[in-house]
């Protein structure tokens, strides 16, 4: 049966196998026991809650209640008990889920033997950015009578852009919290030999000092409030990509020398800035053009956030309690990582990389059309062997299934640059037209 499903529904089979690997019940219960401090298990297992809410994040079900209703007999608990469990899942558990599954998926990428192209040879690149969850529905008693939007939380997310994996998340229940206040929790994840790319909001003395102490480098836009001293004037301009002019000088921050790469902008930003100043402590062998290119590719993480919003139910505004909303967001991060491994499996199954020409939209569309049928047809026990097999053996299974994918049905269809819309004349005396008459009179 499983071989037939892998032939007829290869993308959903890849997803099902990877989910079995990441969300094996025994593994999830061990993770919960290791990181939960307040919550405990009575009737409803953490692995069961993960499985149910993940089906909502993947849009198999339109809502949490719809998923509960379909699996009510299996759960054998009330819907109130389910929501009580969700609202109590601690942020440390959610963060550990992302971190540990990303570590295992990274090992699978190694086993697939499809090494990524390094962004900066000799360094492991990390991109840091914040994400604020959209306002939730006002379902709680404390929301009644309020006109202001109710923010369920925010988080800092770390991307490994070479592997396309979201490797760390720092969730925060306070939707009003300043992103800078969460940086202290990011520093323990920093490893020697990494280069961290971030926007100016993360350009603080504490963060720069923490990276330096951990022997990591930085590429960050200078914040205007950062205290520094000039050591040299700006050198004559050099050429960058897209005809940009780049200037470079040396500055001192807390007794340490940094290079400041000034990037002239073709047009002022909405804040009126005509240039960007990017700080780095990378060695001089990494020239100004490379520093500017690394900073410009910081938007890779913003693109990942867009994919989360487009292809997954990453921000469930029906989950008003902060912990529940953040848990759903973290499940979406894991789902994004699973999709990255699926893309790598497609590359590994063919003689040349193919994932860049594959549309995420068509992948998500095919999975949404077939995944629920696969769940109904395939017994859960059929997939359990994938949870414990060695990474090399599992990578071999991924390649075999990926060869069944029809790439021509997933091909991207590029379009030219968008033309600026022209303002159309409007006649209030003729608010509508007849398409039939327009076609007749053309």
Tab-separated table of C-alpha atoms in Angstrom:
chain	number	residue	atom	x	y	z
A	1	UNK	CA	0.000	0.000	0.000
A	2	UNK	CA	2.720	2.455	0.971
A	3	UNK	CA	4.567	1.850	-2.309
A	4	UNK	CA	1.416	2.695	-4.253
A	5	UNK	CA	0.929	5.916	-2.294
A	6	UNK	CA	4.548	6.909	-2.926
A	7	UNK	CA	4.037	6.471	-6.659
A	8	UNK	CA	0.674	8.202	-6.943
A	9	UNK	CA	1.114	10.896	-4.275
A	10	UNK	CA	4.888	11.412	-4.056
A	11	UNK	CA	4.873	14.925	-2.588
A	12	UNK	CA	2.353	14.036	0.116
A	13	UNK	CA	4.302	10.836	0.798
A	14	UNK	CA	7.519	12.834	1.236
A	15	UNK	CA	5.696	15.135	3.646
A	16	UNK	CA	4.149	12.204	5.523
A	17	UNK	CA	7.512	10.484	5.915
A	18	UNK	CA	9.270	13.626	7.132
A	19	UNK	CA	6.477	14.378	9.601
A	20	UNK	CA	6.762	10.850	10.958
A	21	UNK	CA	10.462	11.509	11.405
A	22	UNK	CA	10.028	14.873	13.152
A	23	UNK	CA	6.865	14.171	15.125
A	24	UNK	CA	7.322	10.608	16.351
A	25	UNK	CA	5.245	10.285	19.532
A	26	UNK	CA	8.040	8.956	21.729
A	27	UNK	CA	10.357	11.753	20.692
A	28	UNK	CA	7.786	14.474	21.320
A	29	UNK	CA	6.882	13.149	24.752
A	30	UNK	CA	10.579	13.062	25.702
A	31	UNK	CA	10.990	16.641	24.484
A	32	UNK	CA	7.964	17.744	26.501
A	33	UNK	CA	9.233	16.093	29.661
A	34	UNK	CA	12.668	17.680	29.233
A	35	UNK	CA	11.495	21.270	28.722
A	36	UNK	CA	8.072	21.669	30.366
A	37	UNK	CA	8.213	23.186	33.836
A	38	UNK	CA	4.578	24.064	34.596
A	39	UNK	CA	2.457	21.810	32.416
A	40	UNK	CA	2.102	18.066	32.844
A	41	UNK	CA	0.408	15.192	31.017
A	42	UNK	CA	-2.878	13.802	32.307
A	43	UNK	CA	-5.201	12.558	29.554
A	44	UNK	CA	-4.054	14.506	26.490
A	45	UNK	CA	-0.536	13.802	25.200
A	46	UNK	CA	1.679	16.558	23.834
A	47	UNK	CA	2.294	14.463	20.708
A	48	UNK	CA	-1.472	14.302	20.078
A	49	UNK	CA	-1.798	18.088	20.374
A	50	UNK	CA	1.143	18.540	17.966
A	51	UNK	CA	-0.449	16.204	15.445
A	52	UNK	CA	-3.817	17.946	15.615
A	53	UNK	CA	-2.601	21.538	15.407
A	54	UNK	CA	-0.088	20.651	12.690
A	55	UNK	CA	-2.972	19.483	10.510
A	56	UNK	CA	-4.446	22.991	10.884
A	57	UNK	CA	-1.116	24.686	10.134
A	58	UNK	CA	-0.825	22.561	6.975
A	59	UNK	CA	-4.411	23.579	6.085
A	60	UNK	CA	-5.701	20.032	6.106
A	61	UNK	CA	-8.444	21.423	8.358
A	62	UNK	CA	-9.742	25.000	8.267
A	63	UNK	CA	-9.667	25.483	12.046
A	64	UNK	CA	-8.640	23.903	15.334
A	65	UNK	CA	-12.244	23.093	16.193
A	66	UNK	CA	-12.779	21.415	12.803
A	67	UNK	CA	-9.749	19.202	13.432
A	68	UNK	CA	-11.022	18.368	16.909
A	69	UNK	CA	-14.490	17.533	15.620
A	70	UNK	CA	-13.112	15.111	13.033
A	71	UNK	CA	-10.933	13.344	15.634
A	72	UNK	CA	-13.125	13.663	18.710
A	73	UNK	CA	-13.477	9.944	19.323
A	74	UNK	CA	-9.750	9.380	18.981
A	75	UNK	CA	-8.883	12.238	21.363
A	76	UNK	CA	-11.447	11.209	23.993
A	77	UNK	CA	-11.263	14.621	25.718
A	78	UNK	CA	-13.494	17.680	25.617
A	79	UNK	CA	-12.768	20.619	23.345
A	80	UNK	CA	-12.272	22.708	26.493
A	81	UNK	CA	-9.511	20.346	27.601
A	82	UNK	CA	-7.852	20.707	24.187
A	83	UNK	CA	-7.826	24.507	24.344
A	84	UNK	CA	-6.629	24.421	27.958
A	85	UNK	CA	-3.710	22.261	26.829
A	86	UNK	CA	-2.894	24.603	23.966
A	87	UNK	CA	-2.963	27.769	26.043
A	88	UNK	CA	-0.544	26.252	28.552
A	89	UNK	CA	2.223	24.997	26.242
A	90	UNK	CA	5.324	26.828	27.437
A	91	UNK	CA	7.430	28.831	25.009
A	92	UNK	CA	10.511	26.825	25.996
A	93	UNK	CA	8.802	23.687	24.660
A	94	UNK	CA	7.885	25.425	21.396
A	95	UNK	CA	11.444	26.714	20.934
A	96	UNK	CA	12.945	23.293	21.676
A	97	UNK	CA	10.658	21.712	19.090
A	98	UNK	CA	12.015	24.006	16.364
A	99	UNK	CA	15.637	23.657	17.482
A	100	UNK	CA	15.737	19.863	17.805
A	101	UNK	CA	13.806	19.095	14.621
A	102	UNK	CA	16.028	21.533	12.696
A	103	UNK	CA	19.091	19.706	14.002
A	104	UNK	CA	17.743	16.357	12.798
A	105	UNK	CA	16.684	17.739	9.430
A	106	UNK	CA	20.157	19.220	8.999
A	107	UNK	CA	21.595	15.710	9.471
A	108	UNK	CA	19.205	14.481	6.775
A	109	UNK	CA	20.473	17.154	4.381
A	110	UNK	CA	24.000	15.876	4.977
A	111	UNK	CA	22.830	12.329	4.240
A	112	UNK	CA	21.185	13.474	1.004
A	113	UNK	CA	24.682	14.496	-0.148
A	114	UNK	CA	23.437	17.699	-1.742
A	115	UNK	CA	25.783	20.321	-0.279
A	116	UNK	CA	24.553	23.920	-0.501
A	117	UNK	CA	26.570	26.648	-2.157
A	118	UNK	CA	28.299	28.611	0.635
A	119	UNK	CA	27.403	32.261	0.958
A	120	UNK	CA	30.817	33.098	2.402
A	121	UNK	CA	33.442	30.337	2.256
A	122	UNK	CA	34.873	29.555	5.668
A	123	UNK	CA	31.862	30.901	7.592
A	124	UNK	CA	28.459	29.580	8.616
A	125	UNK	CA	25.937	32.328	7.865
A	126	UNK	CA	23.011	33.122	10.161
A	127	UNK	CA	20.286	35.720	9.503
A	128	UNK	CA	18.363	37.191	12.440
A	129	UNK	CA	15.033	38.994	12.282
A	130	UNK	CA	11.889	39.493	14.305
A	131	UNK	CA	8.313	38.499	13.631
A	132	UNK	CA	5.197	39.923	15.265
A	133	UNK	CA	2.120	37.693	15.166
A	134	UNK	CA	-0.959	39.273	13.649
A	135	UNK	CA	-3.697	40.464	15.959
A	136	UNK	CA	-5.920	37.713	17.286
A	137	UNK	CA	-9.667	37.638	17.491
A	138	UNK	CA	-10.923	39.148	20.756
A	139	UNK	CA	-12.143	35.924	22.310
A	140	UNK	CA	-10.959	36.442	25.884
A	141	UNK	CA	-12.699	38.279	28.674
A	142	UNK	CA	-9.835	40.755	28.955
A	143	UNK	CA	-10.444	41.790	25.326
A	144	UNK	CA	-14.047	42.840	25.825
A	145	UNK	CA	-14.653	46.548	25.365
A	146	UNK	CA	-11.248	47.145	23.723
A	147	UNK	CA	-10.973	48.786	20.312
A	148	UNK	CA	-7.197	48.237	20.061
A	149	UNK	CA	-5.822	45.150	18.280
A	150	UNK	CA	-4.875	42.260	20.571
A	151	UNK	CA	-1.293	41.097	19.906
A	152	UNK	CA	-0.645	37.484	20.990
A	153	UNK	CA	3.147	37.639	20.890
A	154	UNK	CA	6.305	38.038	18.845
A	155	UNK	CA	9.549	36.180	18.302
A	156	UNK	CA	13.086	36.348	16.967
A	157	UNK	CA	13.894	33.794	14.270
A	158	UNK	CA	17.301	32.615	13.048
A	159	UNK	CA	17.728	31.292	9.500
A	160	UNK	CA	20.513	29.133	8.107
A	161	UNK	CA	20.173	30.457	4.532
A	162	UNK	CA	22.540	27.961	2.930
A	163	UNK	CA	20.424	25.013	4.084
A	164	UNK	CA	17.137	26.971	4.059
A	165	UNK	CA	16.430	25.912	7.640
A	166	UNK	CA	14.942	28.042	10.428
A	167	UNK	CA	17.254	26.783	13.150
A	168	UNK	CA	16.299	28.829	16.240
A	169	UNK	CA	13.349	30.788	17.552
A	170	UNK	CA	12.997	32.938	20.656
A	171	UNK	CA	9.249	33.239	21.349
A	172	UNK	CA	7.914	36.023	23.576
A	173	UNK	CA	4.385	36.178	24.966
A	174	UNK	CA	4.402	39.980	25.233
A	175	UNK	CA	3.311	41.404	21.885
A	176	UNK	CA	4.566	44.848	22.974
A	177	UNK	CA	8.077	43.630	23.838
A	178	UNK	CA	10.944	45.379	22.053
A	179	UNK	CA	12.863	42.955	19.825
A	180	UNK	CA	16.138	44.136	21.351
A	181	UNK	CA	15.018	42.851	24.738
A	182	UNK	CA	15.094	39.288	23.347
A	183	UNK	CA	18.696	39.428	22.092
A	184	UNK	CA	20.127	38.079	25.338
A	185	UNK	CA	18.322	34.780	24.685
A	186	UNK	CA	19.821	34.587	21.176
A	187	UNK	CA	23.469	34.857	22.241
A	188	UNK	CA	23.756	31.341	23.775
A	189	UNK	CA	22.983	29.899	20.329
A	190	UNK	CA	25.927	31.683	18.675
A	191	UNK	CA	28.853	29.477	17.636
A	192	UNK	CA	32.435	30.365	16.765
A	193	UNK	CA	33.047	30.842	13.048
A	194	UNK	CA	29.564	32.125	12.274
A	195	UNK	CA	28.699	35.453	10.650
A	196	UNK	CA	25.432	37.018	11.766
A	197	UNK	CA	23.462	39.299	9.449
A	198	UNK	CA	20.834	41.591	10.949
A	199	UNK	CA	19.066	44.918	10.519
A	200	UNK	CA	19.839	48.068	12.491
A	201	UNK	CA	17.351	47.256	15.264
A	202	UNK	CA	19.820	44.589	16.445
A	203	UNK	CA	22.861	46.878	16.315
A	204	UNK	CA	23.425	47.186	20.065
A	205	UNK	CA	26.571	47.247	22.163
A	206	UNK	CA	25.465	44.118	24.023
A	207	UNK	CA	24.851	42.110	20.861
A	208	UNK	CA	28.129	43.189	19.230
A	209	UNK	CA	29.976	42.381	22.451
A	210	UNK	CA	28.281	38.978	22.747
A	211	UNK	CA	29.206	37.998	19.189
A	212	UNK	CA	32.791	39.085	19.764
A	213	UNK	CA	33.060	37.030	22.967
A	214	UNK	CA	31.819	33.966	21.090
A	215	UNK	CA	34.256	34.516	18.208
A	216	UNK	CA	31.513	35.176	15.670
A	217	UNK	CA	31.485	37.932	13.047
A	218	UNK	CA	28.730	40.397	12.225
A	219	UNK	CA	27.227	42.208	9.241
A	220	UNK	CA	24.685	44.668	10.631
A	221	UNK	CA	23.310	48.031	9.620
A	222	UNK	CA	24.545	50.734	12.000
A	223	UNK	CA	21.922	52.205	14.269
A	224	UNK	CA	22.147	55.957	14.653
A	225	UNK	CA	22.243	55.623	18.459
A	226	UNK	CA	25.322	53.360	18.457
A	227	UNK	CA	28.290	55.195	20.041
A	228	UNK	CA	31.451	54.980	17.930
A	229	UNK	CA	34.616	56.855	17.051
A	230	UNK	CA	36.027	57.398	13.578
A	231	UNK	CA	39.527	56.005	13.023
A	232	UNK	CA	39.846	56.863	9.321
A	233	UNK	CA	37.883	58.972	6.811
A	234	UNK	CA	35.903	57.288	4.075
A	235	UNK	CA	38.079	55.933	1.278
A	236	UNK	CA	37.295	56.771	-2.375
A	237	UNK	CA	34.244	55.031	-3.770
A	238	UNK	CA	34.399	51.574	-5.307
A	239	UNK	CA	31.797	49.942	-7.514
A	240	UNK	CA	29.246	47.497	-6.154
A	241	UNK	CA	26.504	45.419	-7.703
A	242	UNK	CA	23.797	47.170	-9.740
A	243	UNK	CA	26.067	50.190	-10.177
A	244	UNK	CA	26.041	51.166	-6.496
A	245	UNK	CA	28.878	53.234	-5.096
A	246	UNK	CA	30.477	51.919	-1.896
A	247	UNK	CA	32.637	53.830	0.577
A	248	UNK	CA	34.575	52.330	3.458
A	249	UNK	CA	36.076	53.640	6.686
A	250	UNK	CA	37.280	52.200	9.980
A	251	UNK	CA	35.504	52.980	13.229
A	252	UNK	CA	35.951	51.971	16.859
A	253	UNK	CA	33.205	50.533	19.075
A	254	UNK	CA	34.121	49.700	22.692
A	255	UNK	CA	37.805	49.487	21.783
A	256	UNK	CA	37.277	47.123	18.844
A	257	UNK	CA	37.793	48.097	15.211
A	258	UNK	CA	34.985	47.618	12.714
A	259	UNK	CA	34.700	48.477	9.065
A	260	UNK	CA	31.804	50.719	8.069
A	261	UNK	CA	30.673	50.132	4.489
A	262	UNK	CA	28.496	52.983	3.213
A	263	UNK	CA	26.087	51.972	0.430
A	264	UNK	CA	24.713	54.804	-1.683
A	265	UNK	CA	21.042	54.270	-2.541
A	266	UNK	CA	19.580	55.026	-5.985
A	267	UNK	CA	16.596	56.702	-4.283
A	268	UNK	CA	15.901	57.824	-0.706
A	269	UNK	CA	14.110	55.431	1.615
A	270	UNK	CA	10.734	56.283	3.115
A	271	UNK	CA	12.663	57.636	6.113
A	272	UNK	CA	14.656	59.933	3.816
A	273	UNK	CA	17.949	57.997	4.067
A	274	UNK	CA	20.184	58.341	1.019
A	275	UNK	CA	22.683	55.707	2.154
A	276	UNK	CA	23.077	52.700	4.440
A	277	UNK	CA	26.002	52.201	6.819
A	278	UNK	CA	26.807	48.529	7.377
A	279	UNK	CA	29.201	47.472	10.157
A	280	UNK	CA	31.332	44.355	9.954
A	281	UNK	CA	34.341	42.848	11.677
A	282	UNK	CA	35.032	40.386	8.871
A	283	UNK	CA	38.685	40.431	7.735
A	284	UNK	CA	39.861	42.734	4.961
A	285	UNK	CA	39.937	39.781	2.550
A	286	UNK	CA	36.138	40.124	2.465
A	287	UNK	CA	35.795	43.255	0.361
A	288	UNK	CA	33.137	45.968	0.620
A	289	UNK	CA	31.145	44.610	-2.330
A	290	UNK	CA	30.857	41.208	-0.622
A	291	UNK	CA	29.744	42.831	2.635
A	292	UNK	CA	27.075	44.826	0.775
A	293	UNK	CA	25.895	41.702	-1.033
A	294	UNK	CA	25.624	39.745	2.232
A	295	UNK	CA	23.564	42.484	3.842
A	296	UNK	CA	21.276	42.780	0.825
A	297	UNK	CA	20.556	39.022	1.007
A	298	UNK	CA	19.247	39.561	4.539
A	299	UNK	CA	15.830	39.664	2.867
A	300	UNK	CA	16.037	35.885	2.464
A	301	UNK	CA	14.485	35.599	5.919
A	302	UNK	CA	11.732	38.061	5.004
A	303	UNK	CA	10.991	35.836	2.002
A	304	UNK	CA	10.768	32.841	4.335
A	305	UNK	CA	8.202	34.719	6.438
A	306	UNK	CA	6.208	35.419	3.265
A	307	UNK	CA	6.222	31.707	2.399
A	308	UNK	CA	5.016	30.900	5.897
A	309	UNK	CA	2.099	33.267	5.438
A	310	UNK	CA	1.236	32.146	1.896
A	311	UNK	CA	1.537	28.371	2.186
A	312	UNK	CA	0.777	27.625	5.846
A	313	UNK	CA	-1.667	28.804	8.479
A	314	UNK	CA	1.290	30.158	10.436
A	315	UNK	CA	-0.611	32.788	12.414
A	316	UNK	CA	-3.860	31.348	13.732
A	317	UNK	CA	-5.741	34.414	14.888
A	318	UNK	CA	-8.371	32.216	16.520
A	319	UNK	CA	-5.790	31.210	19.145
A	320	UNK	CA	-6.002	34.253	21.403
A	321	UNK	CA	-3.804	32.962	24.229
A	322	UNK	CA	-0.145	33.894	23.557
A	323	UNK	CA	1.340	30.473	24.251
A	324	UNK	CA	-1.120	28.745	21.935
A	325	UNK	CA	-0.529	31.263	19.123
A	326	UNK	CA	3.252	30.996	19.460
A	327	UNK	CA	3.063	27.205	19.484
A	328	UNK	CA	1.153	27.302	16.200
A	329	UNK	CA	3.766	29.646	14.716
A	330	UNK	CA	6.585	27.314	15.800
A	331	UNK	CA	4.824	24.363	14.163
A	332	UNK	CA	4.740	26.420	10.958
A	333	UNK	CA	8.511	26.963	11.254
A	334	UNK	CA	9.008	23.196	11.455
A	335	UNK	CA	6.716	22.741	8.435
A	336	UNK	CA	8.838	25.258	6.483
A	337	UNK	CA	11.960	23.251	7.343
A	338	UNK	CA	10.273	20.033	6.224
A	339	UNK	CA	9.467	21.651	2.869
A	340	UNK	CA	13.134	22.703	2.552
A	341	UNK	CA	14.225	19.071	2.968
A	342	UNK	CA	11.619	18.018	0.399
A	343	UNK	CA	13.194	20.459	-2.067
A	344	UNK	CA	16.643	19.071	-1.279
A	345	UNK	CA	15.329	15.546	-1.910
A	346	UNK	CA	14.158	16.657	-5.361
A	347	UNK	CA	17.644	18.012	-6.089
A	348	UNK	CA	19.298	14.837	-4.813
A	349	UNK	CA	17.039	12.611	-6.925
A	350	UNK	CA	18.109	14.252	-10.185
A	351	UNK	CA	21.426	14.786	-11.892
A	352	UNK	CA	21.183	18.566	-11.547
A	353	UNK	CA	19.474	20.915	-9.054
A	354	UNK	CA	15.818	21.320	-9.938
A	355	UNK	CA	14.275	22.949	-6.856
A	356	UNK	CA	14.936	26.529	-8.058
A	357	UNK	CA	12.650	25.937	-11.006
A	358	UNK	CA	9.891	24.439	-8.881
A	359	UNK	CA	6.996	26.579	-7.665
A	360	UNK	CA	6.211	26.566	-3.947
A	361	UNK	CA	2.635	27.452	-4.856
A	362	UNK	CA	2.165	24.305	-6.957
A	363	UNK	CA	3.808	22.135	-4.303
A	364	UNK	CA	1.472	23.482	-1.630
A	365	UNK	CA	-1.524	23.132	-3.971
A	366	UNK	CA	-0.802	19.466	-4.767
A	367	UNK	CA	-0.240	18.588	-1.137
A	368	UNK	CA	-3.434	20.322	-0.028
A	369	UNK	CA	-5.326	18.306	-2.659
A	370	UNK	CA	-3.893	14.881	-1.763
A	371	UNK	CA	-2.537	14.887	1.776
A	372	UNK	CA	-5.816	14.259	3.579
A	373	UNK	CA	-6.597	11.378	1.211
A	374	UNK	CA	-3.179	9.918	1.987
A	375	UNK	CA	-3.875	10.152	5.712
A	376	UNK	CA	-7.159	8.314	5.265
A	377	UNK	CA	-5.726	5.597	3.024
A	378	UNK	CA	-2.452	4.946	4.856
A	379	UNK	CA	-2.499	3.390	8.306
A	380	UNK	CA	-0.301	5.171	10.847
A	381	UNK	CA	1.682	2.015	11.605
A	382	UNK	CA	2.805	1.759	7.969
A	383	UNK	CA	5.101	4.774	8.400
A	384	UNK	CA	6.667	4.094	11.780
A	385	UNK	CA	9.796	2.479	10.353
A	386	UNK	CA	10.834	5.900	9.027
A	387	UNK	CA	11.029	7.383	12.528
A	388	UNK	CA	13.918	5.180	13.647
A	389	UNK	CA	15.849	4.209	10.505
A	390	UNK	CA	19.388	5.663	10.126
A	391	UNK	CA	19.694	9.017	8.303
A	392	UNK	CA	21.441	7.454	5.301
A	393	UNK	CA	18.676	4.887	4.861
A	394	UNK	CA	15.986	7.535	5.253
A	395	UNK	CA	17.751	9.767	2.702
A	396	UNK	CA	17.730	6.827	0.274
A	397	UNK	CA	13.952	6.497	0.794
A	398	UNK	CA	13.486	10.243	0.180
A	399	UNK	CA	15.394	10.041	-3.097
A	400	UNK	CA	13.370	7.047	-4.291
A	401	UNK	CA	10.065	8.798	-3.594
A	402	UNK	CA	11.264	12.113	-5.065
A	403	UNK	CA	11.955	10.399	-8.401
A	404	UNK	CA	8.194	9.860	-8.746
A	405	UNK	CA	7.447	13.603	-8.683
A	406	UNK	CA	6.313	15.057	-12.000
A	407	UNK	CA	8.478	18.158	-12.205
A	408	UNK	CA	6.695	19.499	-15.284
A	409	UNK	CA	3.511	19.980	-13.229
A	410	UNK	CA	5.401	22.041	-10.619
A	411	UNK	CA	7.338	24.306	-12.977
A	412	UNK	CA	7.575	27.998	-12.189
A	413	UNK	CA	6.164	30.416	-14.712
A	414	UNK	CA	8.135	33.622	-14.497
A	415	UNK	CA	6.748	36.961	-15.565
A	416	UNK	CA	8.295	40.210	-16.597
A	417	UNK	CA	8.566	43.272	-14.377
A	418	UNK	CA	5.265	44.785	-13.323
A	419	UNK	CA	4.262	47.996	-15.028
A	420	UNK	CA	3.104	50.858	-12.820
A	421	UNK	CA	-0.703	50.998	-12.876
A	422	UNK	CA	-2.226	53.894	-14.749
A	423	UNK	CA	-5.011	55.866	-13.160
A	424	UNK	CA	-8.212	55.087	-15.016
A	425	UNK	CA	-10.867	57.763	-15.646
A	426	UNK	CA	-13.992	57.317	-13.579
A	427	UNK	CA	-17.399	58.666	-14.510
A	428	UNK	CA	-19.810	58.669	-11.542
A	429	UNK	CA	-22.700	58.889	-14.009
A	430	UNK	CA	-21.664	55.525	-15.489
A	431	UNK	CA	-20.544	53.343	-12.538
A	432	UNK	CA	-20.696	50.094	-14.533
A	433	UNK	CA	-20.386	48.843	-18.110
A	434	UNK	CA	-21.640	45.913	-20.167
A	435	UNK	CA	-18.879	43.508	-21.175
A	436	UNK	CA	-21.080	42.317	-24.034
A	437	UNK	CA	-21.256	45.845	-25.496
A	438	UNK	CA	-17.541	46.401	-25.079
A	439	UNK	CA	-16.771	43.220	-27.005
A	440	UNK	CA	-19.370	44.072	-29.652
A	441	UNK	CA	-18.050	47.572	-30.241
A	442	UNK	CA	-14.317	46.834	-30.227
